[in-house]
């Protein structure tokens, strides 16, 4: 489990659960840059369930959709989250929507807002971040309409009392079964691998550029552009040619 271990002290003491907190270190996708690598290591180590908790999801923080097989978007009533969900468009990455703290006032309003947005967005598509863009992905496998579509539903839980947790677990298992039987699992793995390769290539290019640039290199380029002796595109091309 990759998440905030401070809030999970009971799990942290369970010998069958490994909990690790990871700083995002400036990453804007909601995850640490090394989260994908850690997930791969945990999988190789034989962990049968790997849960990744994001730092929060906003308009650009949807990297989790390219990392996880099943994405849960968790909201809470009475916090204005129904407005945030509409603004950020995070419903597009959800495989399962959960309203936690369902015993709080404002539950009905939050449920209505989320269900309305599901109707507007439509069901059955998967959105993932690839090459910096949010892409709508349909499985290429031909099959009946009922089999092709995963229905995103809104579930209610009260984590402190355990209400709705078993039903949520069953829904997560049902989604895994659908992934395997529909061919969607293979498609998501392809996208995850492509995203990993892209991140590795980008990181290596950044490292090589930094290594080949003198200490004042960037400042000199900025000053040349400011004096109209160059332009950003020409400066960038010259910099990349030295890599």
mmCIF file of C-alpha atoms in Angstrom:
data_model
loop_
_atom_site.group_PDB
_atom_site.id
_atom_site.type_symbol
_atom_site.label_atom_id
_atom_site.label_comp_id
_atom_site.label_asym_id
_atom_site.label_seq_id
_atom_site.Cartn_x
_atom_site.Cartn_y
_atom_site.Cartn_z
ATOM 1 C CA UNK A 1 0.000 0.000 0.000
ATOM 2 C CA UNK A 2 1.574 3.249 -1.176
ATOM 3 C CA UNK A 3 -0.039 6.029 0.830
ATOM 4 C CA UNK A 4 0.010 8.107 3.994
ATOM 5 C CA UNK A 5 1.171 5.666 6.682
ATOM 6 C CA UNK A 6 0.543 8.251 9.425
ATOM 7 C CA UNK A 7 -3.197 7.700 8.943
ATOM 8 C CA UNK A 8 -2.823 3.916 8.659
ATOM 9 C CA UNK A 9 -1.155 2.913 11.919
ATOM 10 C CA UNK A 10 -3.251 -0.223 12.323
ATOM 11 C CA UNK A 11 -2.268 -1.460 8.863
ATOM 12 C CA UNK A 12 1.360 -0.471 9.384
ATOM 13 C CA UNK A 13 1.530 -3.010 12.217
ATOM 14 C CA UNK A 14 0.060 -5.820 10.106
ATOM 15 C CA UNK A 15 2.770 -8.273 8.999
ATOM 16 C CA UNK A 16 0.807 -8.976 5.819
ATOM 17 C CA UNK A 17 0.725 -5.341 4.708
ATOM 18 C CA UNK A 18 3.626 -3.179 3.529
ATOM 19 C CA UNK A 19 2.918 0.558 3.774
ATOM 20 C CA UNK A 20 5.201 3.153 2.221
ATOM 21 C CA UNK A 21 4.786 6.937 2.047
ATOM 22 C CA UNK A 22 6.358 8.608 -0.982
ATOM 23 C CA UNK A 23 6.861 12.347 -1.505
ATOM 24 C CA UNK A 24 5.762 13.743 -4.865
ATOM 25 C CA UNK A 25 8.896 15.961 -4.969
ATOM 26 C CA UNK A 26 7.381 18.516 -7.309
ATOM 27 C CA UNK A 27 5.622 16.052 -9.584
ATOM 28 C CA UNK A 28 2.312 17.502 -10.793
ATOM 29 C CA UNK A 29 0.550 14.258 -11.652
ATOM 30 C CA UNK A 30 -0.592 13.433 -8.122
ATOM 31 C CA UNK A 31 2.049 10.688 -7.788
ATOM 32 C CA UNK A 32 5.751 10.472 -7.104
ATOM 33 C CA UNK A 33 7.879 10.088 -10.234
ATOM 34 C CA UNK A 34 9.025 6.695 -8.951
ATOM 35 C CA UNK A 35 5.606 5.309 -8.024
ATOM 36 C CA UNK A 36 5.407 3.219 -11.190
ATOM 37 C CA UNK A 37 8.806 1.667 -10.474
ATOM 38 C CA UNK A 38 7.802 0.846 -6.896
ATOM 39 C CA UNK A 39 4.571 -0.773 -8.123
ATOM 40 C CA UNK A 40 6.651 -2.954 -10.470
ATOM 41 C CA UNK A 41 8.937 -3.981 -7.595
ATOM 42 C CA UNK A 42 5.971 -4.778 -5.332
ATOM 43 C CA UNK A 43 4.415 -6.881 -8.090
ATOM 44 C CA UNK A 44 7.686 -8.776 -8.608
ATOM 45 C CA UNK A 45 7.896 -9.327 -4.841
ATOM 46 C CA UNK A 46 4.612 -11.208 -4.951
ATOM 47 C CA UNK A 47 2.172 -8.724 -3.408
ATOM 48 C CA UNK A 48 -1.252 -9.726 -4.735
ATOM 49 C CA UNK A 49 -2.909 -6.346 -4.165
ATOM 50 C CA UNK A 50 -1.152 -3.004 -4.563
ATOM 51 C CA UNK A 51 -3.091 0.107 -3.512
ATOM 52 C CA UNK A 52 -1.802 3.541 -4.502
ATOM 53 C CA UNK A 53 -3.180 6.626 -2.752
ATOM 54 C CA UNK A 54 -2.694 9.915 -4.594
ATOM 55 C CA UNK A 55 -2.029 13.268 -2.942
ATOM 56 C CA UNK A 56 -5.321 14.504 -4.351
ATOM 57 C CA UNK A 57 -6.762 14.823 -7.799
ATOM 58 C CA UNK A 58 -7.280 18.059 -9.657
ATOM 59 C CA UNK A 59 -7.365 19.087 -13.276
ATOM 60 C CA UNK A 60 -3.848 17.842 -14.050
ATOM 61 C CA UNK A 61 -3.420 15.253 -11.303
ATOM 62 C CA UNK A 62 -4.704 12.171 -13.099
ATOM 63 C CA UNK A 63 -1.469 10.213 -13.539
ATOM 64 C CA UNK A 64 -3.015 7.428 -11.464
ATOM 65 C CA UNK A 65 -5.196 6.446 -14.448
ATOM 66 C CA UNK A 66 -2.062 5.445 -16.365
ATOM 67 C CA UNK A 67 -0.699 3.488 -13.405
ATOM 68 C CA UNK A 68 -3.568 1.557 -11.825
ATOM 69 C CA UNK A 69 -5.754 -1.148 -13.307
ATOM 70 C CA UNK A 70 -8.726 0.111 -11.290
ATOM 71 C CA UNK A 71 -9.119 3.774 -10.370
ATOM 72 C CA UNK A 72 -11.368 4.822 -7.494
ATOM 73 C CA UNK A 73 -12.334 8.474 -7.168
ATOM 74 C CA UNK A 74 -13.378 9.200 -3.578
ATOM 75 C CA UNK A 75 -15.524 12.212 -2.737
ATOM 76 C CA UNK A 76 -17.162 13.388 0.484
ATOM 77 C CA UNK A 77 -20.433 15.252 1.063
ATOM 78 C CA UNK A 78 -20.603 18.782 2.356
ATOM 79 C CA UNK A 79 -17.187 19.865 1.121
ATOM 80 C CA UNK A 80 -18.149 21.308 -2.238
ATOM 81 C CA UNK A 81 -16.555 18.313 -3.941
ATOM 82 C CA UNK A 82 -19.455 18.027 -6.354
ATOM 83 C CA UNK A 83 -18.382 21.368 -7.825
ATOM 84 C CA UNK A 84 -14.722 20.351 -7.886
ATOM 85 C CA UNK A 85 -15.579 17.131 -9.684
ATOM 86 C CA UNK A 86 -17.381 19.058 -12.405
ATOM 87 C CA UNK A 87 -14.555 21.597 -12.742
ATOM 88 C CA UNK A 88 -11.689 19.134 -12.798
ATOM 89 C CA UNK A 89 -13.333 16.489 -14.948
ATOM 90 C CA UNK A 90 -11.910 13.775 -12.709
ATOM 91 C CA UNK A 91 -14.975 11.615 -13.271
ATOM 92 C CA UNK A 92 -13.425 10.755 -16.620
ATOM 93 C CA UNK A 93 -10.727 8.625 -14.982
ATOM 94 C CA UNK A 94 -12.978 6.822 -12.489
ATOM 95 C CA UNK A 95 -13.754 3.122 -12.749
ATOM 96 C CA UNK A 96 -15.619 3.315 -9.447
ATOM 97 C CA UNK A 97 -16.956 6.428 -7.718
ATOM 98 C CA UNK A 98 -17.125 6.391 -3.927
ATOM 99 C CA UNK A 99 -18.781 8.881 -1.602
ATOM 100 C CA UNK A 100 -17.159 8.286 1.782
ATOM 101 C CA UNK A 101 -18.457 9.738 5.057
ATOM 102 C CA UNK A 102 -21.925 8.998 3.715
ATOM 103 C CA UNK A 103 -23.427 9.652 7.142
ATOM 104 C CA UNK A 104 -22.704 13.380 6.833
ATOM 105 C CA UNK A 105 -25.183 16.077 5.758
ATOM 106 C CA UNK A 106 -25.168 16.904 2.064
ATOM 107 C CA UNK A 107 -24.985 13.291 0.873
ATOM 108 C CA UNK A 108 -28.014 13.520 -1.427
ATOM 109 C CA UNK A 109 -26.689 16.651 -3.121
ATOM 110 C CA UNK A 110 -23.313 15.051 -3.769
ATOM 111 C CA UNK A 111 -24.908 11.864 -5.110
ATOM 112 C CA UNK A 112 -27.155 13.822 -7.472
ATOM 113 C CA UNK A 113 -24.244 15.886 -8.783
ATOM 114 C CA UNK A 114 -22.073 12.845 -9.451
ATOM 115 C CA UNK A 115 -24.855 10.827 -11.054
ATOM 116 C CA UNK A 116 -25.776 13.797 -13.235
ATOM 117 C CA UNK A 117 -22.187 14.099 -14.428
ATOM 118 C CA UNK A 118 -22.070 10.393 -15.216
ATOM 119 C CA UNK A 119 -25.139 10.838 -17.403
ATOM 120 C CA UNK A 120 -23.563 13.819 -19.177
ATOM 121 C CA UNK A 121 -20.168 12.187 -19.721
ATOM 122 C CA UNK A 122 -21.618 8.838 -20.694
ATOM 123 C CA UNK A 123 -20.446 5.454 -19.488
ATOM 124 C CA UNK A 124 -18.158 2.797 -20.851
ATOM 125 C CA UNK A 125 -15.080 4.790 -21.868
ATOM 126 C CA UNK A 126 -11.692 4.888 -20.214
ATOM 127 C CA UNK A 127 -9.635 8.074 -20.009
ATOM 128 C CA UNK A 128 -5.883 7.910 -19.449
ATOM 129 C CA UNK A 129 -3.047 10.420 -19.597
ATOM 130 C CA UNK A 130 -0.668 9.731 -22.492
ATOM 131 C CA UNK A 131 1.835 12.167 -24.016
ATOM 132 C CA UNK A 132 0.521 14.778 -21.609
ATOM 133 C CA UNK A 133 -3.063 14.537 -22.847
ATOM 134 C CA UNK A 134 -6.180 12.907 -21.447
ATOM 135 C CA UNK A 135 -7.224 10.298 -23.998
ATOM 136 C CA UNK A 136 -10.504 8.446 -24.370
ATOM 137 C CA UNK A 137 -9.717 4.767 -24.843
ATOM 138 C CA UNK A 138 -12.027 2.106 -26.192
ATOM 139 C CA UNK A 139 -11.011 -1.538 -26.236
ATOM 140 C CA UNK A 140 -10.293 -2.842 -29.767
ATOM 141 C CA UNK A 141 -11.735 -6.256 -28.900
ATOM 142 C CA UNK A 142 -15.060 -6.864 -30.659
ATOM 143 C CA UNK A 143 -17.779 -8.142 -28.354
ATOM 144 C CA UNK A 144 -21.399 -7.617 -27.361
ATOM 145 C CA UNK A 145 -22.363 -4.168 -26.105
ATOM 146 C CA UNK A 146 -23.159 -5.462 -22.613
ATOM 147 C CA UNK A 147 -19.715 -7.050 -22.345
ATOM 148 C CA UNK A 148 -17.914 -4.036 -23.803
ATOM 149 C CA UNK A 149 -19.215 -1.511 -21.310
ATOM 150 C CA UNK A 150 -18.154 -1.178 -17.699
ATOM 151 C CA UNK A 151 -20.831 0.735 -15.843
ATOM 152 C CA UNK A 152 -19.417 3.316 -13.450
ATOM 153 C CA UNK A 153 -21.639 3.513 -10.379
ATOM 154 C CA UNK A 154 -21.602 5.700 -7.279
ATOM 155 C CA UNK A 155 -21.083 3.763 -4.052
ATOM 156 C CA UNK A 156 -21.568 4.960 -0.473
ATOM 157 C CA UNK A 157 -19.248 4.113 2.401
ATOM 158 C CA UNK A 158 -18.592 5.102 5.997
ATOM 159 C CA UNK A 159 -14.992 4.004 6.496
ATOM 160 C CA UNK A 160 -14.923 4.606 10.251
ATOM 161 C CA UNK A 161 -17.810 2.192 10.791
ATOM 162 C CA UNK A 162 -17.099 -0.201 7.941
ATOM 163 C CA UNK A 163 -20.417 0.528 6.231
ATOM 164 C CA UNK A 164 -20.373 -0.297 2.518
ATOM 165 C CA UNK A 165 -16.777 -1.584 2.557
ATOM 166 C CA UNK A 166 -17.654 -5.181 1.660
ATOM 167 C CA UNK A 167 -19.863 -4.008 -1.210
ATOM 168 C CA UNK A 168 -17.004 -1.826 -2.452
ATOM 169 C CA UNK A 169 -14.585 -4.756 -2.282
ATOM 170 C CA UNK A 170 -16.974 -6.851 -4.349
ATOM 171 C CA UNK A 171 -17.264 -4.077 -6.930
ATOM 172 C CA UNK A 172 -13.473 -3.836 -7.201
ATOM 173 C CA UNK A 173 -13.262 -7.609 -7.724
ATOM 174 C CA UNK A 174 -16.012 -7.404 -10.345
ATOM 175 C CA UNK A 175 -14.032 -4.753 -12.198
ATOM 176 C CA UNK A 176 -10.929 -6.938 -12.183
ATOM 177 C CA UNK A 177 -12.949 -9.822 -13.622
ATOM 178 C CA UNK A 178 -14.305 -7.531 -16.349
ATOM 179 C CA UNK A 179 -10.792 -6.332 -17.187
ATOM 180 C CA UNK A 180 -9.580 -9.894 -17.696
ATOM 181 C CA UNK A 181 -12.593 -11.136 -19.640
ATOM 182 C CA UNK A 182 -13.050 -8.088 -21.879
ATOM 183 C CA UNK A 183 -9.448 -7.721 -23.049
ATOM 184 C CA UNK A 184 -9.210 -4.310 -21.399
ATOM 185 C CA UNK A 185 -6.403 -5.452 -19.083
ATOM 186 C CA UNK A 186 -4.016 -5.956 -22.020
ATOM 187 C CA UNK A 187 -4.870 -2.528 -23.432
ATOM 188 C CA UNK A 188 -4.229 -0.803 -20.115
ATOM 189 C CA UNK A 189 -0.935 -2.634 -19.721
ATOM 190 C CA UNK A 190 0.153 -1.390 -23.161
ATOM 191 C CA UNK A 191 -0.691 2.188 -22.216
ATOM 192 C CA UNK A 192 1.051 1.858 -18.846
ATOM 193 C CA UNK A 193 4.231 0.547 -20.475
ATOM 194 C CA UNK A 194 4.144 3.301 -23.117
ATOM 195 C CA UNK A 195 3.730 5.907 -20.385
ATOM 196 C CA UNK A 196 6.643 4.424 -18.422
ATOM 197 C CA UNK A 197 8.920 4.484 -21.476
ATOM 198 C CA UNK A 198 7.954 8.073 -22.210
ATOM 199 C CA UNK A 199 8.783 9.142 -18.653
ATOM 200 C CA UNK A 200 12.151 7.355 -18.716
ATOM 201 C CA UNK A 201 13.103 8.935 -22.050
ATOM 202 C CA UNK A 202 12.054 12.391 -20.856
ATOM 203 C CA UNK A 203 14.029 12.048 -17.621
ATOM 204 C CA UNK A 204 17.142 10.876 -19.470
ATOM 205 C CA UNK A 205 16.919 13.730 -21.981
ATOM 206 C CA UNK A 206 16.617 16.224 -19.135
ATOM 207 C CA UNK A 207 19.651 14.680 -17.444
ATOM 208 C CA UNK A 208 21.750 14.825 -20.621
ATOM 209 C CA UNK A 209 20.765 18.413 -21.328
ATOM 210 C CA UNK A 210 21.675 19.456 -17.788
ATOM 211 C CA UNK A 211 25.000 17.593 -18.004
ATOM 212 C CA UNK A 212 25.985 19.174 -21.333
ATOM 213 C CA UNK A 213 25.043 22.717 -20.343
ATOM 214 C CA UNK A 214 27.642 24.975 -18.704
ATOM 215 C CA UNK A 215 26.716 26.594 -15.410
ATOM 216 C CA UNK A 216 25.688 29.842 -17.081
ATOM 217 C CA UNK A 217 24.313 28.179 -20.211
ATOM 218 C CA UNK A 218 20.626 28.728 -19.579
ATOM 219 C CA UNK A 219 21.173 32.278 -18.342
ATOM 220 C CA UNK A 220 23.149 33.083 -21.506
ATOM 221 C CA UNK A 221 20.362 31.735 -23.706
ATOM 222 C CA UNK A 222 17.727 33.708 -21.817
ATOM 223 C CA UNK A 223 19.786 36.879 -22.159
ATOM 224 C CA UNK A 224 20.319 36.289 -25.892
ATOM 225 C CA UNK A 225 16.572 35.891 -26.372
ATOM 226 C CA UNK A 226 15.909 39.006 -24.305
ATOM 227 C CA UNK A 227 18.279 41.014 -26.536
ATOM 228 C CA UNK A 228 16.455 39.679 -29.617
ATOM 229 C CA UNK A 229 19.649 37.972 -30.771
ATOM 230 C CA UNK A 230 17.861 34.628 -30.795
ATOM 231 C CA UNK A 231 14.418 33.146 -30.268
ATOM 232 C CA UNK A 232 13.242 30.360 -27.957
ATOM 233 C CA UNK A 233 12.910 27.776 -30.728
ATOM 234 C CA UNK A 234 16.380 28.391 -32.171
ATOM 235 C CA UNK A 235 17.904 28.422 -28.689
ATOM 236 C CA UNK A 236 16.220 25.140 -27.793
ATOM 237 C CA UNK A 237 17.299 23.543 -31.089
ATOM 238 C CA UNK A 238 20.898 24.605 -30.516
ATOM 239 C CA UNK A 239 20.822 23.209 -27.005
ATOM 240 C CA UNK A 240 19.369 19.874 -28.104
ATOM 241 C CA UNK A 241 21.890 19.501 -30.942
ATOM 242 C CA UNK A 242 24.654 19.310 -28.347
ATOM 243 C CA UNK A 243 23.027 16.397 -26.517
#
